[in-house]
Short mmCIF file of C-alpha atoms in Angstrom, two decimals:
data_model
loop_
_atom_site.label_atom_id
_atom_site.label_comp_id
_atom_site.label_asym_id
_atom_site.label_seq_id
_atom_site.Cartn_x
_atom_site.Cartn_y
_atom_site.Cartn_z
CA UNK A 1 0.00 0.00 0.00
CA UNK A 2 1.42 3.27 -1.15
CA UNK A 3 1.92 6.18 1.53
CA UNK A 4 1.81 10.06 0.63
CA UNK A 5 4.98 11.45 1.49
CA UNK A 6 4.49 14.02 4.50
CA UNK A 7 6.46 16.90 6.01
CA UNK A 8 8.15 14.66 8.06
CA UNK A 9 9.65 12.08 5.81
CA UNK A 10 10.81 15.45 3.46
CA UNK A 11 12.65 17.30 5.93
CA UNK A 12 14.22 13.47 7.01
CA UNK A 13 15.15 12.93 3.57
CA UNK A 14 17.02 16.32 3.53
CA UNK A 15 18.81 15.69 6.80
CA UNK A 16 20.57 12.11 5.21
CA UNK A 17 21.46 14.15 1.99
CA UNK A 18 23.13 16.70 4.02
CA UNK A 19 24.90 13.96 6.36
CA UNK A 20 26.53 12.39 3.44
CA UNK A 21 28.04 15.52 1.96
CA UNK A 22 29.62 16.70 5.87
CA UNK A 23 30.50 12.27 5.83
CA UNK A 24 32.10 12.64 1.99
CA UNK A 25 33.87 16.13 3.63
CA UNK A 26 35.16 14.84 6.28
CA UNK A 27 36.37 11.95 4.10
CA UNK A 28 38.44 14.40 1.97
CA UNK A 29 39.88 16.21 5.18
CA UNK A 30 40.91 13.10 6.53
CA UNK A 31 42.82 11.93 3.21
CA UNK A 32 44.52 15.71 2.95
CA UNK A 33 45.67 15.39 6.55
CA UNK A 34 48.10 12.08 5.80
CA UNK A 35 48.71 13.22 2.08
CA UNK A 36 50.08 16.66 3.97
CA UNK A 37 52.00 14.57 6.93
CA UNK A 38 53.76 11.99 4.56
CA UNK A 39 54.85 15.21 2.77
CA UNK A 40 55.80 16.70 6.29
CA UNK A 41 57.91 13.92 6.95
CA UNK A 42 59.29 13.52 3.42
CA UNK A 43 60.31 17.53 3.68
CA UNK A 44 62.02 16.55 6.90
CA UNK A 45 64.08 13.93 5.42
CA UNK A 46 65.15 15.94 2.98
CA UNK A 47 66.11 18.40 5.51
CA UNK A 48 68.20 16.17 7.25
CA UNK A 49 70.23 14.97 4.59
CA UNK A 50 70.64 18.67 3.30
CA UNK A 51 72.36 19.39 6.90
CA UNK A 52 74.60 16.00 6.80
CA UNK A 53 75.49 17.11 2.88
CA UNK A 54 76.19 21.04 4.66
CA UNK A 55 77.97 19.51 7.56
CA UNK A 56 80.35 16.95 5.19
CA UNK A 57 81.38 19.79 3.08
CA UNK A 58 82.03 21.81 5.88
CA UNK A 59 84.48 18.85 7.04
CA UNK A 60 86.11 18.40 3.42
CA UNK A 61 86.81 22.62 3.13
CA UNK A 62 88.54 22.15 6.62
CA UNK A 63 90.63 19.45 5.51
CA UNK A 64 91.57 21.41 2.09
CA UNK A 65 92.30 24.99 4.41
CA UNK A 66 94.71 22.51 6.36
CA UNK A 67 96.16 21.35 3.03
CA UNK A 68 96.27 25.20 1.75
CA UNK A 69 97.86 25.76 4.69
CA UNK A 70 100.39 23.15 4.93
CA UNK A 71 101.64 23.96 0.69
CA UNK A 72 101.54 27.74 1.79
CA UNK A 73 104.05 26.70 4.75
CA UNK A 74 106.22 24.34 2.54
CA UNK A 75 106.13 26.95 -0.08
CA UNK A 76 107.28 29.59 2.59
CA UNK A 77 110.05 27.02 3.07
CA UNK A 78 111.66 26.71 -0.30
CA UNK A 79 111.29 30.53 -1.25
CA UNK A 80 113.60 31.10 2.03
CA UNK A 81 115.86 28.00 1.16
CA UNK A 82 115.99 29.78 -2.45
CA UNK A 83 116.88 32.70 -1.11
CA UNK A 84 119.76 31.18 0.76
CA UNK A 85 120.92 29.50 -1.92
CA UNK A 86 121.17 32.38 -4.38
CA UNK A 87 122.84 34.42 -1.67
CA UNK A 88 125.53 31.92 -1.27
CA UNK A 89 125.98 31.69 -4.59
CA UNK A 90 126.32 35.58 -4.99
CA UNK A 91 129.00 35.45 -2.05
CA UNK A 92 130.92 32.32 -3.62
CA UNK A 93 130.85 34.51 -7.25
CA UNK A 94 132.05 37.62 -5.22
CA UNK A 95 134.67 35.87 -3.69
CA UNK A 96 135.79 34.28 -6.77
CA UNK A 97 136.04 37.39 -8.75
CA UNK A 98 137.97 39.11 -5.72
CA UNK A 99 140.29 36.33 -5.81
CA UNK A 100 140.73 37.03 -9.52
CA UNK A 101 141.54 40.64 -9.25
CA UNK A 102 144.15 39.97 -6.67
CA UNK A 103 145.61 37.40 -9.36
CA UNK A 104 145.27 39.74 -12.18
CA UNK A 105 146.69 42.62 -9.80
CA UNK A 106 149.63 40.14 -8.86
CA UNK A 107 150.57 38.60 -12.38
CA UNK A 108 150.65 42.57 -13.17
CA UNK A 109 152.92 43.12 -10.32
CA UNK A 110 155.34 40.52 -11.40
CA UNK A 111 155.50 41.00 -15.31
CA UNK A 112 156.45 44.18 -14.56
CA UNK A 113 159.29 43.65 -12.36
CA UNK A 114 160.36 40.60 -14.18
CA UNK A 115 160.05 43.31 -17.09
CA UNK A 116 162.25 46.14 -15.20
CA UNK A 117 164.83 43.06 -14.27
CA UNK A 118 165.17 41.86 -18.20
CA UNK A 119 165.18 45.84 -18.96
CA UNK A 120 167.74 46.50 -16.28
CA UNK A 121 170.50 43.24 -17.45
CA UNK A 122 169.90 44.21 -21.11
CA UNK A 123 171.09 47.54 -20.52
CA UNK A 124 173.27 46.55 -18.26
CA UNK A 125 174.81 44.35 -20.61
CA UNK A 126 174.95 46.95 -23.46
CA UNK A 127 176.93 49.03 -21.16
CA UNK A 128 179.66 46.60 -20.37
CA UNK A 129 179.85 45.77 -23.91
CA UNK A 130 179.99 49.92 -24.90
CA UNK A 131 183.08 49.81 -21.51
CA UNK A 132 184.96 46.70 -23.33
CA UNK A 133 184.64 48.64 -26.85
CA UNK A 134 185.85 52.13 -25.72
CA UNK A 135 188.32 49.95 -23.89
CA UNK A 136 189.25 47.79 -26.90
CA UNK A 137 189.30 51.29 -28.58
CA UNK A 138 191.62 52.77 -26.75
CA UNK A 139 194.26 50.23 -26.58
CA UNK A 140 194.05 50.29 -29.82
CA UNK A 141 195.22 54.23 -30.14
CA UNK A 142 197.68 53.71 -27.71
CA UNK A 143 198.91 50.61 -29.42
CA UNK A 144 198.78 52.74 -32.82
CA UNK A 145 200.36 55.95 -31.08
CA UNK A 146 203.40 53.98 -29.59
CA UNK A 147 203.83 51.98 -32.61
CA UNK A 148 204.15 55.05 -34.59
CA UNK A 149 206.39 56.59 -31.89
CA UNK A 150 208.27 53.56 -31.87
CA UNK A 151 208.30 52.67 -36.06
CA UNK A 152 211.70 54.53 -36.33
CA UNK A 153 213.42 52.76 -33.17
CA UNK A 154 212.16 49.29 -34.38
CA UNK A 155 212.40 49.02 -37.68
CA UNK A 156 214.23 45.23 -37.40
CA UNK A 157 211.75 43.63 -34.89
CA UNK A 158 208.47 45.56 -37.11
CA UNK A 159 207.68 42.39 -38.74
CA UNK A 160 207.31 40.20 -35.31
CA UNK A 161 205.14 43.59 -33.62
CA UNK A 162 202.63 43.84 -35.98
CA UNK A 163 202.11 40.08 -36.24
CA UNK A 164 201.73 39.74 -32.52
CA UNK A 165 199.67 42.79 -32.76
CA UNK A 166 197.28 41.66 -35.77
CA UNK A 167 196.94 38.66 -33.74
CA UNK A 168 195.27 40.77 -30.39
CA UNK A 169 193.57 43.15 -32.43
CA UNK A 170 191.69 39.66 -34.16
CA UNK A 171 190.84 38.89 -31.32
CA UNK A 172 189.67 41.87 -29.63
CA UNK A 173 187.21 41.58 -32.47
CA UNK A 174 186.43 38.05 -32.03
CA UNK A 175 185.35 38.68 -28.68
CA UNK A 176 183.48 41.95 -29.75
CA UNK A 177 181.50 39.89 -32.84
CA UNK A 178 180.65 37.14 -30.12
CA UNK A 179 179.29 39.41 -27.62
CA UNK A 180 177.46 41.41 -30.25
CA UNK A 181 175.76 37.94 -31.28
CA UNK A 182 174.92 37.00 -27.74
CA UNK A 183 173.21 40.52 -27.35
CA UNK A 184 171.03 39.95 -30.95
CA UNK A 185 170.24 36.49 -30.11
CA UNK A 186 168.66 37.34 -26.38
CA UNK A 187 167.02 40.49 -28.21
CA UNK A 188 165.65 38.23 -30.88
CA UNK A 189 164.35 35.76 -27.61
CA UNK A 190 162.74 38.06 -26.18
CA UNK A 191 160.94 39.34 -29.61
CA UNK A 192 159.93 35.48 -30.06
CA UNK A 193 158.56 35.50 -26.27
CA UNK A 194 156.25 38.69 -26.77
CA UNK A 195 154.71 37.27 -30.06
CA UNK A 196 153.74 34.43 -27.92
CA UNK A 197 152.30 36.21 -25.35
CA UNK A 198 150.76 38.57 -28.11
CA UNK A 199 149.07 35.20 -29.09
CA UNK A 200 147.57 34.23 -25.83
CA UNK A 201 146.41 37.67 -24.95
CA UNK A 202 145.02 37.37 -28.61
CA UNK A 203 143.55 34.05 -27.64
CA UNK A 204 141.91 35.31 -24.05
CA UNK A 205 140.46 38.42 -26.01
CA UNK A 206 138.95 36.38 -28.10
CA UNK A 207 137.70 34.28 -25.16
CA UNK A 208 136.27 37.32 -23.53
CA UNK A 209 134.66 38.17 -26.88
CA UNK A 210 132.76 34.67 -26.52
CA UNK A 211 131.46 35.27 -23.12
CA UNK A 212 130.48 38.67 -23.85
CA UNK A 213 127.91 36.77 -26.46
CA UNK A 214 126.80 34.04 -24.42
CA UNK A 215 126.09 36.81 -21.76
CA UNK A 216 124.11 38.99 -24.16
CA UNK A 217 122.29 35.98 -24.91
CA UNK A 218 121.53 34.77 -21.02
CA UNK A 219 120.63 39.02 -20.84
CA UNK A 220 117.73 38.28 -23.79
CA UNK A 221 116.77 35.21 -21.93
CA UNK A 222 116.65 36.83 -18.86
CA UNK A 223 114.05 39.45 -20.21
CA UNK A 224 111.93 37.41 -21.61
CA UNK A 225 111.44 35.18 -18.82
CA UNK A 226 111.03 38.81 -16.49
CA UNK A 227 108.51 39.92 -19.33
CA UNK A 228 106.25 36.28 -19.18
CA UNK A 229 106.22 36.91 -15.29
CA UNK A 230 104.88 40.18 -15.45
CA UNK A 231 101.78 38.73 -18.25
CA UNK A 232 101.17 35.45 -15.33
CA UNK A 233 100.99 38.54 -12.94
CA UNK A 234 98.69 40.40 -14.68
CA UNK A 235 96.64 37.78 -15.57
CA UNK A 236 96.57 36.44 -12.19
CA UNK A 237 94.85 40.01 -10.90
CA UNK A 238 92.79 40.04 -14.12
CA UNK A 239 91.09 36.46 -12.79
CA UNK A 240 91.34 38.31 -9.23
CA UNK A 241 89.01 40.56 -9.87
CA UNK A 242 86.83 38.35 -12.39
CA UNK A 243 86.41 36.25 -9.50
CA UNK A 244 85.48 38.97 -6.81
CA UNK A 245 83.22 40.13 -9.48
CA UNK A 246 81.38 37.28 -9.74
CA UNK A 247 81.46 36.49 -6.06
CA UNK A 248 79.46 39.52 -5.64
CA UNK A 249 76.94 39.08 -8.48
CA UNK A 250 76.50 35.39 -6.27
CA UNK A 251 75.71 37.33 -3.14
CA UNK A 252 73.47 40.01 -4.86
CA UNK A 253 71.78 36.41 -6.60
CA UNK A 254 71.48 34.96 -3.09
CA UNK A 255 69.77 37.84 -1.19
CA UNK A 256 67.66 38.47 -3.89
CA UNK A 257 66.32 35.06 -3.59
CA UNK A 258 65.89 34.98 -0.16
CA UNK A 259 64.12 38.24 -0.55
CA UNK A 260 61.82 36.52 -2.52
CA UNK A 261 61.36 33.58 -0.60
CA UNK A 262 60.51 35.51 2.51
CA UNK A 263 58.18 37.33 0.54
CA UNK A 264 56.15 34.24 -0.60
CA UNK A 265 56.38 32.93 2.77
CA UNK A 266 54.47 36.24 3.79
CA UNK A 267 51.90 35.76 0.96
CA UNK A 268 51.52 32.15 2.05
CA UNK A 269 51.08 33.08 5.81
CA UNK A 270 48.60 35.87 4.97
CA UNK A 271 46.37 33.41 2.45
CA UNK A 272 46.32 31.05 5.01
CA UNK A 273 44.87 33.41 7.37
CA UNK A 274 42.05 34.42 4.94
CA UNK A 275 41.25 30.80 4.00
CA UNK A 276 40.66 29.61 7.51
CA UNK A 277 37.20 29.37 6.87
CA UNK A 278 36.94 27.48 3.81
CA UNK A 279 39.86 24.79 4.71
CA UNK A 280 39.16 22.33 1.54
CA UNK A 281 39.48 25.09 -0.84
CA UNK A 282 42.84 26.05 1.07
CA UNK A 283 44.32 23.61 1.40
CA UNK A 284 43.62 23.00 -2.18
CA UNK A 285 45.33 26.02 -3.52
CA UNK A 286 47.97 25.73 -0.92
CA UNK A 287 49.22 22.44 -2.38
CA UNK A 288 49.09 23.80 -5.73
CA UNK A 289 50.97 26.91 -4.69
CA UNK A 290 53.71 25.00 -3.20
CA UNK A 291 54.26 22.65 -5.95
CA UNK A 292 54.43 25.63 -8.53
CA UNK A 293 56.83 27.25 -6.16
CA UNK A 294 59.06 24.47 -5.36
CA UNK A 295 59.43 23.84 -9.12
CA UNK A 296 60.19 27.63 -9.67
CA UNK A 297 62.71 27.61 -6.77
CA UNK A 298 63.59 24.31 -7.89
CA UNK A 299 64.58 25.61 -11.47
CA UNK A 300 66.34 28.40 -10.39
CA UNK A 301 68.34 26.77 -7.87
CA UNK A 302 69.12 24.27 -10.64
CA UNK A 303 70.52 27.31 -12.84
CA UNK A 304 72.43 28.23 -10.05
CA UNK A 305 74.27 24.95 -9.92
CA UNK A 306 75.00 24.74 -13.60
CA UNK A 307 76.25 28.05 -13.37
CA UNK A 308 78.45 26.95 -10.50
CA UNK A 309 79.73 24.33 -11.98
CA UNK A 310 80.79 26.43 -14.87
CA UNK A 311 82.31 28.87 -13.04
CA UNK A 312 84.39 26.03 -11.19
CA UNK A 313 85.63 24.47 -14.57
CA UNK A 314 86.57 27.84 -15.70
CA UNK A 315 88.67 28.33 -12.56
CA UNK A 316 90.25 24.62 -13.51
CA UNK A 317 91.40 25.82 -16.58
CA UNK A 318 92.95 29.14 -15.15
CA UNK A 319 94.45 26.87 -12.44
CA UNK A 320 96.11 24.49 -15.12
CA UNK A 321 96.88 27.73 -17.35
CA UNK A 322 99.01 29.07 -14.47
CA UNK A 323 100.37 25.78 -13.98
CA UNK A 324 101.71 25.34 -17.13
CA UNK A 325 102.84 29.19 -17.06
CA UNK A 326 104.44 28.09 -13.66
CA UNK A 327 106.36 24.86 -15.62
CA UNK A 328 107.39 26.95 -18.49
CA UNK A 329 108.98 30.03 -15.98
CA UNK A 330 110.69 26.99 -13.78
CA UNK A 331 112.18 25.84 -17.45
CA UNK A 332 113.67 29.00 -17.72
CA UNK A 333 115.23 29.71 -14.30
CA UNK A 334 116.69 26.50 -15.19
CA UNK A 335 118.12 27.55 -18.22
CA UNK A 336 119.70 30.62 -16.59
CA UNK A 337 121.10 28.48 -13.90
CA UNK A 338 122.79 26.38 -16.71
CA UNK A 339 123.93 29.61 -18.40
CA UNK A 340 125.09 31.33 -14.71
CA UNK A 341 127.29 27.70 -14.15
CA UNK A 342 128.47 27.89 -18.21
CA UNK A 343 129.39 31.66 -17.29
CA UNK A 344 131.28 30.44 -13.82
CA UNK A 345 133.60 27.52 -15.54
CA UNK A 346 134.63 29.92 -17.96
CA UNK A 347 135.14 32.86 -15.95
CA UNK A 348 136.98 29.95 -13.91
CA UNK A 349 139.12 29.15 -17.18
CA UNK A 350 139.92 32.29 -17.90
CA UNK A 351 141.36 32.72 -14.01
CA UNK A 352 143.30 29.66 -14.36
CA UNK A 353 145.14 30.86 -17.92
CA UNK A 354 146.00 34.45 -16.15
CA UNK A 355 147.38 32.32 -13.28
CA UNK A 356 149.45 29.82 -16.31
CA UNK A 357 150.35 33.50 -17.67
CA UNK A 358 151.45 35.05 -14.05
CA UNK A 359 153.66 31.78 -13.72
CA UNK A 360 155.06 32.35 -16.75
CA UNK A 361 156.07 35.90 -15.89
CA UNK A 362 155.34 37.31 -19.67
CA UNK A 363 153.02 39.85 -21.15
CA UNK A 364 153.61 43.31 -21.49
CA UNK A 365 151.18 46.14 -18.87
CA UNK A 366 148.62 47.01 -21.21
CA UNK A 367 147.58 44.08 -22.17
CA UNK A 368 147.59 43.32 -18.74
CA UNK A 369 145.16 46.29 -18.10
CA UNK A 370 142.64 45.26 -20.88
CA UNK A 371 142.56 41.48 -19.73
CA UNK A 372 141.93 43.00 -16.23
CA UNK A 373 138.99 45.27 -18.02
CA UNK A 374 137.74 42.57 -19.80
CA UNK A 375 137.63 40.96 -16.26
CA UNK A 376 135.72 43.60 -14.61
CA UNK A 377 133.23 43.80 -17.43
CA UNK A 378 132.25 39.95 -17.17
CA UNK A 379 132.27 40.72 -13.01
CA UNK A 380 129.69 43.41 -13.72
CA UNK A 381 128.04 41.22 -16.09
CA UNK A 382 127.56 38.27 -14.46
CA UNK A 383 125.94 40.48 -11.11
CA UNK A 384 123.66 41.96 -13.22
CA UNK A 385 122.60 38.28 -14.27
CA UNK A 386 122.74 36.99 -10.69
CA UNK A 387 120.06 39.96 -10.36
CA UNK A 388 117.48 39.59 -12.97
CA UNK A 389 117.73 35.60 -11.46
CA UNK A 390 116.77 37.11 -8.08
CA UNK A 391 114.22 39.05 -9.76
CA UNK A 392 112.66 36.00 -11.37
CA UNK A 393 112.90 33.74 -8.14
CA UNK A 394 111.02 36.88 -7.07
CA UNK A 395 108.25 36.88 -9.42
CA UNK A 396 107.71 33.10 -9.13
CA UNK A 397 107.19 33.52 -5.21
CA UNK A 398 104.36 36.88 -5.34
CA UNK A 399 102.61 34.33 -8.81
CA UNK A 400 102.38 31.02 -6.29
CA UNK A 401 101.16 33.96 -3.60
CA UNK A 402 98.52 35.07 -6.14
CA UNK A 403 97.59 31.31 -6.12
CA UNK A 404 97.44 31.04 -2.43
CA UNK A 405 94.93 34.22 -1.94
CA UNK A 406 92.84 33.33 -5.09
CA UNK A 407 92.18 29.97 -3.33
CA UNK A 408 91.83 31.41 0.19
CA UNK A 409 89.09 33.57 -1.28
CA UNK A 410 87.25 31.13 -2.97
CA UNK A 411 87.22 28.64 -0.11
CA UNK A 412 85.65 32.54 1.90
CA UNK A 413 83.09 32.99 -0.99
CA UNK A 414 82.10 28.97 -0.31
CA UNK A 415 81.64 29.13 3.27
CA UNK A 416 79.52 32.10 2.73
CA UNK A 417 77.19 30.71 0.33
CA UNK A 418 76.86 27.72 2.82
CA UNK A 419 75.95 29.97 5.68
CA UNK A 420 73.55 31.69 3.51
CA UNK A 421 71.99 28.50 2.12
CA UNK A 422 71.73 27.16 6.12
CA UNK A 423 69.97 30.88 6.99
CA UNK A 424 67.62 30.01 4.07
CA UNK A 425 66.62 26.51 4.81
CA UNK A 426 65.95 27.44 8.76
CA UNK A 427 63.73 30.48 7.85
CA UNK A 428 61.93 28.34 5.42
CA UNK A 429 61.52 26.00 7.93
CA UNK A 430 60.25 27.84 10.54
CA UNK A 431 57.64 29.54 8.47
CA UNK A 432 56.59 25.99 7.19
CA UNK A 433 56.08 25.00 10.88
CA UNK A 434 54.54 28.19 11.86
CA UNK A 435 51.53 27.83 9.78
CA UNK A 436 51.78 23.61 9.48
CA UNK A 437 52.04 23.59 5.71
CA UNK A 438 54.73 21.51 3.91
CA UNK A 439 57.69 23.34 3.65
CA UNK A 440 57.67 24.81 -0.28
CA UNK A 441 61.06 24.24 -0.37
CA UNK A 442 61.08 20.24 0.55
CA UNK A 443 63.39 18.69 -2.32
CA UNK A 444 64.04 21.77 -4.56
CA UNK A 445 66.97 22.29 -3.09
CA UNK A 446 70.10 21.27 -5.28
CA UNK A 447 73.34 19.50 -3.01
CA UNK A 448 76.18 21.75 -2.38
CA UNK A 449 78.38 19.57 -3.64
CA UNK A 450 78.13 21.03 -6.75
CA UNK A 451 79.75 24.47 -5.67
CA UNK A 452 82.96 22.83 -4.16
CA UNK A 453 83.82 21.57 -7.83
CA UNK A 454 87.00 23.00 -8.92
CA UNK A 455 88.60 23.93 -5.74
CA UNK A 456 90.32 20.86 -4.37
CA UNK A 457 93.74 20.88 -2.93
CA UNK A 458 96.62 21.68 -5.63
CA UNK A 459 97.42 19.14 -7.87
CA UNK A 460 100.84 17.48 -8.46
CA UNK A 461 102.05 19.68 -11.38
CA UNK A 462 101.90 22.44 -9.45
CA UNK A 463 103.49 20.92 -6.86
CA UNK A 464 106.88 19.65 -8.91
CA UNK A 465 107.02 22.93 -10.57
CA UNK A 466 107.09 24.81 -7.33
CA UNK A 467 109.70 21.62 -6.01
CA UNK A 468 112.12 23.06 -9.44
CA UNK A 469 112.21 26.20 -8.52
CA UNK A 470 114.31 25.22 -5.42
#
């Protein structure tokens, strides 16, 4: 039997409907609530293991500072053992070339006496043989004078006289013609003896002439090495401030962002407020909001790596560029080392043939003076190219420097992007637990280790070039 619907069973009717739709509500809450917890608790995962990531490379830049430190210290080392070195070697050269002016002085000393003693029996010589002469002379007039007084009183014994006297007067000149060959023969020595000496003091000129080439050269070499030290320099200061440059733009990137991000975390607080009453909706946009903004923050972050890691390789290269620079100058200092020892044996040789010539005793004073010249010239000389070394040594010690501070300020411009990151991630996550949302920026994050790439500890190149210089 069919029954009428009434009031009653209307308004009951209308009840049930409206039951199910608060049931199917509360339904919807209830699956929001754990969707928005197991995102809680993924958020703080990902939290964690950003800190551990923070904390590791915190660890791993301590460990390279110690290393910076330690190649700073042992490069402090050889730079004062350098020094040393080329400060004995600038005494030892001193001393040598002292040594060799007293020879030079001395071999002069003795030429000239031995000169003055030769000079002095010559002449003395000369005049005993002009004595015996005027002597020989005279008997002779006194011979002729009493043989003429005496023709008329001995006519009978004339024949006998003038034999016995023919006989003296032959040999008067006998003894005159063999003294007068004895003088032309040690005259004719001592000719013989100065072309030889002519000959060696030919031979050292020529000598000197050689070194004054191979010095000219090592001179050359010496400025182009100084001239490659001053381009590394500049170029180092050119990367200098490249680098600051870009450190800055970094920081002006970074507090832009976080400008940003506090600003949506405002917007987010204040749309939460306003959407109190009408929590489905809310939450509704709120999860849409957050997944737009994590992959916003998430791309840009992303950027941001890339365009760390591009900035790190380009740093690599400028690292390997001065390493090689570094090689090629410690090829050179080795050259002028060779050419410094090449200049020492034959400054050496040259010391030893003015000591073979001093023994000797021969040579006349100005050629004496010029060798002694020539002597001061390759003295003067071979300071100027113990200099320009010191110069380069120099140069090589403020270009490893440069190094030093270029990675000291990197390693400063890390540790303050990590600081910065840290200040970031604990402001996000306190607004994300002040108004119990998920934290916008749960997994959008990219891992620091992608800064630290291209500032490890120095490589071994660098490392045996700096170990040549010594």
């Amino acid at each position: 039997m069919y029954a009428a619907p009434t009031e009653a069973s209307w308004s009951r009717s209308a009840k049930l409907t409206e039951f199910q739709r608060v049931k199917e509500a509360v339904r919807r809450l209830e699956h929001t609530a754990r969707e928005q917890l197991a995102l809680e608790r993924e958020s703080q995962n990902v939290f964690d293991f950003l800190k551990a990531e923070i904390t590791r490379i915190k660890r791993s830049i301590g460990a390279l500072s110690s290393v910076v430190d330690e190649e700073l210290v042992s490069l402090r080392g050889e730079c004062a053992a350098l020094r040393d070195e080329v400060a004995r070697a600038v005494d030892l050269a001193k001393s040598q070339t002292d040594s060799a002016v007293e020879l030079i002085a001395e071999a002069r000393k003795r030429d000239t006496e031995w000169m003055q003693t030769s000079f002095s029996q010559v002449k003395d010589s000369v005049a005993r043989l002009e004595a015996e002469s005027k002597e020989t002379r005279k008997q002779l007039l006194e011979l002729a004078a009493s043989h003429a007084s005496a023709a008329a009183r001995r006519e009978a014994d004339a024949a006998s006289s003038s034999s016995a006297q023919q006989q003296a007067i032959d040999a008067l000149q006998e003894r005159f013609a063999e003294r007068s060959g004895a003088v032309e023969a040690s005259c004719k020595a001592l000719a013989a003896e100065n072309g030889t000496r002519r000959d060696e003091s030919v031979h050292l000129a020529r000598l000197a002439t050689e070194a004054n080439t191979q010095i000219e050269r090592l001179t050359h070499g010496l400025r182009t090495v100084h001239s490659s030290v001053e381009a590394l320099q500049a170029k180092g200061q050119a990367e200098r401030a490249a680098a600051q440059e870009e450190q800055q733009k970094r920081e002006q990137a970074a507090g832009e962002r976080l400008a940003e991000a506090q600003e949506g975390s405002a917007r987010e607080l204040a749309r939460h407020r306003d959407a109190i009453s009408l929590l489905v909706e809310t939450v509704d946009s709120l999860t849409r909001e957050s997944k737009a903004g994590d992959e916003a923050l998430g791309g840009k972050l992303a950027e941001a790596a890339e365009e760390a890691d591009s900035r790190g390789a380009a740093h690599e290269r400028a690292l390997r560029q001065q390493e090689a620079a570094v090689g090629s100058l410690s090829t050179d200092v080795d050259a002028v080392s060779d050419a410094v020892r090449r200049l020492e044996a034959r400054l050496g040789s040259q010391q030893e043939q003015l000591q073979a010539v001093g023994g000797k005793g021969a040579g006349t004073a100005e050629q004496l003076l010029a060798l002694q010249e020539q002597q001061a010239d390759l003295k003067a000389q071979l300071s100027q190219a113990q200099a320009a070394l010191r110069t380069i040594k120099a140069s090589a010690k403020d270009a490893a420097e440069s190094l030093v501070s270029h990675k000291t300020q990197s390693q400063r411009a890390l540790d303050d992007l990590v600081k910065r990151s840290e200040g970031f991630s604990k402001a996000a996550a306190v607004f994300a637990d002040a108004l119990k949302v998920p934290n916008p920026l749960g997994g959008a994050l990219p891992m620091p280790r992608r800064v630290s790439h291209g500032f490890g500890s120095p490589s071994n190149g660098t490392q045996h070039h700096f170990s040549e210089l010594s």
